[in-house]
CSV table of N, CA and C in Angstrom, one decimal:
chain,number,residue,atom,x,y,z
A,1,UNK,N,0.8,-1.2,0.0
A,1,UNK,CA,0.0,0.0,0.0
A,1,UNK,C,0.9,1.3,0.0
A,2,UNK,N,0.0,2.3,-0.3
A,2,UNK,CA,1.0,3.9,-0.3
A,2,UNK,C,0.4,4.3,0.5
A,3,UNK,N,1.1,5.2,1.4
A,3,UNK,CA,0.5,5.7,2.4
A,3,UNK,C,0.4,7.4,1.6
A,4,UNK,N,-0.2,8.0,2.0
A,4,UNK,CA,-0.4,9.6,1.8
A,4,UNK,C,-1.2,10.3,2.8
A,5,UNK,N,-2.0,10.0,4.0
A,5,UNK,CA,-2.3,10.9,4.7
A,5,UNK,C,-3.6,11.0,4.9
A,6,UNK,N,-4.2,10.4,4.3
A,6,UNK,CA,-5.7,10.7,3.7
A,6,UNK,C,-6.4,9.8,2.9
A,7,UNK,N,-7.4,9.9,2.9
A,7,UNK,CA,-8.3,9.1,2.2
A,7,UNK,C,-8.3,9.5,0.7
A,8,UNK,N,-8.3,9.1,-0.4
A,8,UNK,CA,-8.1,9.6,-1.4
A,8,UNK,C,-9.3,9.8,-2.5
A,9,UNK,N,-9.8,10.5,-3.4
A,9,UNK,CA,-11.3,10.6,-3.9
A,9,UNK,C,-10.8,10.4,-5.7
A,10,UNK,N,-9.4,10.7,-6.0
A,10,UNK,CA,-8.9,10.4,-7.3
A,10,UNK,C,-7.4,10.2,-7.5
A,11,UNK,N,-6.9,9.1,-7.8
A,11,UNK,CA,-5.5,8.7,-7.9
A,11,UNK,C,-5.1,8.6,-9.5
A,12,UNK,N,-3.9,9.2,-9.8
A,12,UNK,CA,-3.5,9.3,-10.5
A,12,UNK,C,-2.3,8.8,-11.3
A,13,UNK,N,-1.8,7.6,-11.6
A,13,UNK,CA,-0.4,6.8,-11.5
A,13,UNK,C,-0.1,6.0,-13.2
A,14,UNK,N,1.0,5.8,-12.7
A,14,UNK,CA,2.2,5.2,-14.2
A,14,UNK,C,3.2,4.9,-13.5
A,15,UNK,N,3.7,3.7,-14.3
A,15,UNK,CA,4.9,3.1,-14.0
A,15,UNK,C,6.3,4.1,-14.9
A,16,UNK,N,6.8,4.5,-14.0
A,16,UNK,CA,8.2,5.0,-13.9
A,16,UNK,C,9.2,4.8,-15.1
A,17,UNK,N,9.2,3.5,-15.2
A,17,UNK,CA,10.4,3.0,-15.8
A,17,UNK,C,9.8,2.0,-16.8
A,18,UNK,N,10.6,1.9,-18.1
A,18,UNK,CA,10.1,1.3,-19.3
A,18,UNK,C,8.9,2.2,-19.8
A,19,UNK,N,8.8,2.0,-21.2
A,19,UNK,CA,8.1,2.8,-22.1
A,19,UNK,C,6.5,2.5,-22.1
A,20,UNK,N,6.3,0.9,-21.4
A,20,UNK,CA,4.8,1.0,-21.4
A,20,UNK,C,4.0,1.4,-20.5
A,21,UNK,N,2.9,1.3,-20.7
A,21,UNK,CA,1.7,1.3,-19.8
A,21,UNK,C,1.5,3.2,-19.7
A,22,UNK,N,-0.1,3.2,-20.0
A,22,UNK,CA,-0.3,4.6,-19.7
A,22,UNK,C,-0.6,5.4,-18.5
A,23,UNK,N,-0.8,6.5,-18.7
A,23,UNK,CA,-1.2,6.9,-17.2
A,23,UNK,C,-2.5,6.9,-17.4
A,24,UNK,N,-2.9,6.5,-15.6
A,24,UNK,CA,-4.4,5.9,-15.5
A,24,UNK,C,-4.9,6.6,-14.2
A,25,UNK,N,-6.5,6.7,-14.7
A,25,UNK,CA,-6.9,8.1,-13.3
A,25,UNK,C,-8.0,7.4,-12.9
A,26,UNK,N,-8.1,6.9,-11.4
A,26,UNK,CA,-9.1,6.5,-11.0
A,26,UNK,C,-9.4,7.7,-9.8
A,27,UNK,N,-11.1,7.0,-10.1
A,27,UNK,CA,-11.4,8.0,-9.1
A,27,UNK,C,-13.0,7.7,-8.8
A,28,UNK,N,-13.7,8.2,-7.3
A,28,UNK,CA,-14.3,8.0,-6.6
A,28,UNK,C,-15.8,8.2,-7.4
A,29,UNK,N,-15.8,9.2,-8.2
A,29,UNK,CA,-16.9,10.2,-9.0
A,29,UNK,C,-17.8,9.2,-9.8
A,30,UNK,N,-17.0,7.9,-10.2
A,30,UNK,CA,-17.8,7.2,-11.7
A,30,UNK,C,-17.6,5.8,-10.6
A,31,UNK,N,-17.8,5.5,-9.0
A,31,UNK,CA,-17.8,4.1,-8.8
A,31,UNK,C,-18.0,4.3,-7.5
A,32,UNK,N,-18.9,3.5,-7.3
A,32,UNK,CA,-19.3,3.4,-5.5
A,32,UNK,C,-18.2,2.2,-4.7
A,33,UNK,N,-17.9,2.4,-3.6
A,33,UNK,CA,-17.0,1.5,-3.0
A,33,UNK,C,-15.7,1.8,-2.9
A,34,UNK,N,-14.9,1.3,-2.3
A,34,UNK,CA,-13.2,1.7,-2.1
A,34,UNK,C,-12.5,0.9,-2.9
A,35,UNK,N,-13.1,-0.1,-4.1
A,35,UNK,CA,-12.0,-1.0,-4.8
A,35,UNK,C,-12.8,-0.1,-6.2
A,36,UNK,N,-11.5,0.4,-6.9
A,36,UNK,CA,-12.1,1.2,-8.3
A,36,UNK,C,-11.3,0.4,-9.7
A,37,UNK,N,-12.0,-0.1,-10.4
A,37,UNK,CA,-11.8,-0.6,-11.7
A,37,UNK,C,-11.8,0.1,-13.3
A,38,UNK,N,-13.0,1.5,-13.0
A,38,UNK,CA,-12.6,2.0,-14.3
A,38,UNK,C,-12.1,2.9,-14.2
A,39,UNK,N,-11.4,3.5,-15.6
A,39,UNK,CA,-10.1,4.0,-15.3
A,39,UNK,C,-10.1,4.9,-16.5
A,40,UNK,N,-9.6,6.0,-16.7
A,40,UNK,CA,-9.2,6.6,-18.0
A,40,UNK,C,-8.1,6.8,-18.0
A,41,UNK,N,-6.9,6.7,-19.4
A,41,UNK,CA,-5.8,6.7,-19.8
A,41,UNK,C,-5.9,8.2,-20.3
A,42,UNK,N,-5.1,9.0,-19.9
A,42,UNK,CA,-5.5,10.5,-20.1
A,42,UNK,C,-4.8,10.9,-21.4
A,43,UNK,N,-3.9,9.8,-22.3
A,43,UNK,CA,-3.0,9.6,-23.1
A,43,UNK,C,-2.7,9.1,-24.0
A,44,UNK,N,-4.5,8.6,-23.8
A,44,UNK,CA,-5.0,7.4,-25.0
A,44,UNK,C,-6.1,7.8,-25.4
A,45,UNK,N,-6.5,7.9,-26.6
A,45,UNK,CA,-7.9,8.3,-27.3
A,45,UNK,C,-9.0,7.8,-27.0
A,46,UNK,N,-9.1,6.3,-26.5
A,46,UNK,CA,-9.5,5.5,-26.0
A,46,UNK,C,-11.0,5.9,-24.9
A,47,UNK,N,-12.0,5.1,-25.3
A,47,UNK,CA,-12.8,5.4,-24.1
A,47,UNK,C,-12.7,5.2,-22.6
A,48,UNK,N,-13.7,5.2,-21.2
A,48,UNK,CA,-13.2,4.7,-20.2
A,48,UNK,C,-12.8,3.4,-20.4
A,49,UNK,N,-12.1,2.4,-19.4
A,49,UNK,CA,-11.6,0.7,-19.4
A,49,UNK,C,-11.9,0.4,-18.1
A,50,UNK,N,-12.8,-0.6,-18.1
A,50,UNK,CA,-12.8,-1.3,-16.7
A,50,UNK,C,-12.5,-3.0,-17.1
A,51,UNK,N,-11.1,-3.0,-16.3
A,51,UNK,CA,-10.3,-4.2,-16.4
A,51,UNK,C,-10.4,-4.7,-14.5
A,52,UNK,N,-10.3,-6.2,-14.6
A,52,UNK,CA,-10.5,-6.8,-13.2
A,52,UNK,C,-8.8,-6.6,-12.5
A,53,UNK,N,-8.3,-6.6,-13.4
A,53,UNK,CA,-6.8,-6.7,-12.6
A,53,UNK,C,-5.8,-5.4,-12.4
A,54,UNK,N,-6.6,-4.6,-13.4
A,54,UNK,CA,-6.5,-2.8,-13.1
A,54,UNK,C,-7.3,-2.2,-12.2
A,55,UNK,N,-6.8,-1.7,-11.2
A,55,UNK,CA,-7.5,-1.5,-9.8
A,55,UNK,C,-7.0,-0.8,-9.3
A,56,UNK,N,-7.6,0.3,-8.1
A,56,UNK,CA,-7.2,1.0,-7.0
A,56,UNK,C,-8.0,0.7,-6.1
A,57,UNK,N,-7.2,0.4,-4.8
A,57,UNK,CA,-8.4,0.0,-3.4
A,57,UNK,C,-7.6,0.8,-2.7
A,58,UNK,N,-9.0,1.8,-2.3
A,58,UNK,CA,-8.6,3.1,-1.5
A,58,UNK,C,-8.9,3.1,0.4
A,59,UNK,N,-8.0,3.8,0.7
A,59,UNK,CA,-7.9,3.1,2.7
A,59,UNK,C,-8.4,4.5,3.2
A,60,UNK,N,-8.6,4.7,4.4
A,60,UNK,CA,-8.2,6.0,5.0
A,60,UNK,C,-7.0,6.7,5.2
A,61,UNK,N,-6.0,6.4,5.0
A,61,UNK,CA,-4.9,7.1,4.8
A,61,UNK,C,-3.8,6.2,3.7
A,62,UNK,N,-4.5,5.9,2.8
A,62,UNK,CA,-3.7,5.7,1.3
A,62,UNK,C,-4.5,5.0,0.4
A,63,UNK,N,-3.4,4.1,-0.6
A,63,UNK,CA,-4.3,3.7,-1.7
A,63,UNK,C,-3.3,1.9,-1.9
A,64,UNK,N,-3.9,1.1,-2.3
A,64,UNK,CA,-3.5,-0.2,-2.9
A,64,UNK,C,-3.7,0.1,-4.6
A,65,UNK,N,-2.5,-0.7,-5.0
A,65,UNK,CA,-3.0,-1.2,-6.8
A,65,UNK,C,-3.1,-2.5,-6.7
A,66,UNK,N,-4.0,-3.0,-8.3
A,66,UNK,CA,-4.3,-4.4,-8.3
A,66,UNK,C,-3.2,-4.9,-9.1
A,67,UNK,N,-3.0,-6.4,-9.8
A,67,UNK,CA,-2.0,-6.3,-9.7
A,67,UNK,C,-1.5,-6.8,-11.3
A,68,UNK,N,-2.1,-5.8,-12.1
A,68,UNK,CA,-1.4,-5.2,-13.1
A,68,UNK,C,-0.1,-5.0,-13.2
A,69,UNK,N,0.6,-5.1,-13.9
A,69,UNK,CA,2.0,-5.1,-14.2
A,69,UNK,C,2.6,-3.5,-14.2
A,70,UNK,N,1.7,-3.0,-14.8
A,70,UNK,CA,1.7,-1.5,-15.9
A,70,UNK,C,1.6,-0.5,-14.3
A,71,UNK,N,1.2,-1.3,-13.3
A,71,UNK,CA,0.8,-0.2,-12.2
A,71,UNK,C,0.6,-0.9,-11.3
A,72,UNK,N,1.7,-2.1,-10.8
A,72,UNK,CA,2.2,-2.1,-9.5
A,72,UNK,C,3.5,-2.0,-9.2
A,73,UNK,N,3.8,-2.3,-8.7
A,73,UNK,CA,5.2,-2.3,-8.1
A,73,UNK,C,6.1,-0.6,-7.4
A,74,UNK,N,7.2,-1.1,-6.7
A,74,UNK,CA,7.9,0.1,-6.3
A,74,UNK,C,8.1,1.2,-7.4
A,75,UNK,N,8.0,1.5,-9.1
A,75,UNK,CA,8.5,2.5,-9.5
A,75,UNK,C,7.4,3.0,-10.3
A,76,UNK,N,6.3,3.6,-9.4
A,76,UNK,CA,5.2,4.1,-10.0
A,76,UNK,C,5.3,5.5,-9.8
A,77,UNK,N,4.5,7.0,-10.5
A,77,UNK,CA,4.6,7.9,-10.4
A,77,UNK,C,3.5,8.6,-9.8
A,78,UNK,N,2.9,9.0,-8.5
A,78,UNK,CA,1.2,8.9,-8.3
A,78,UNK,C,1.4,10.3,-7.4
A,79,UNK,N,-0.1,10.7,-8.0
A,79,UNK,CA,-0.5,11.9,-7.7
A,79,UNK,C,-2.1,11.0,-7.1
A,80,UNK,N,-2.3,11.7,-5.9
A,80,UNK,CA,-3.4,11.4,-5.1
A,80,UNK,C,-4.7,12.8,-4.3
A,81,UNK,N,-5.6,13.1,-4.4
A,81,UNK,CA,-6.3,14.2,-4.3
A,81,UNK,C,-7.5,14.3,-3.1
A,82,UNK,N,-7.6,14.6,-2.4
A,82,UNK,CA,-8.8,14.2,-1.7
A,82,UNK,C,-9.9,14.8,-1.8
């Protein structure tokens, strides 16, 4: 999990390193519950995507990812909003 301080209402993340995977914006506004599956690529023309293994589960003081390749691990880049 990432801790930040807060409960979060829109997360904003990409993996760091290597050329794939886009940036992906989950958020509270389009999903009831603390596990969020759809997602927009703000970088892709593409409509919304709701994938089972692309995820954010949000805590009271951070966020989890699911466990996508593109957007788990230590070298992600994330902006979180409350």
């Amino acid at each position: 999990p990432t801790y930040c301080g807060f409960k979060p209402r829109m997360v904003i993340l990409k993996k760091r390193d290597g050329s794939t995977g886009s940036w992906r914006t989950f958020d509270k506004f389009r999903e009831t519950g603390d596990t969020w599956t759809l997602n927009l690529n703000p970088d892709d023309p593409s409509t919304e995507a709701a994938e089972s293994n692309v995820s954010v589960t949000v805590y009271d003081n951070g966020f989890a990812t699911g466990s996508d390749s593109a957007i788990t691990g230590d070298n992600i880049i994330w902006m979180a909003f409350a």
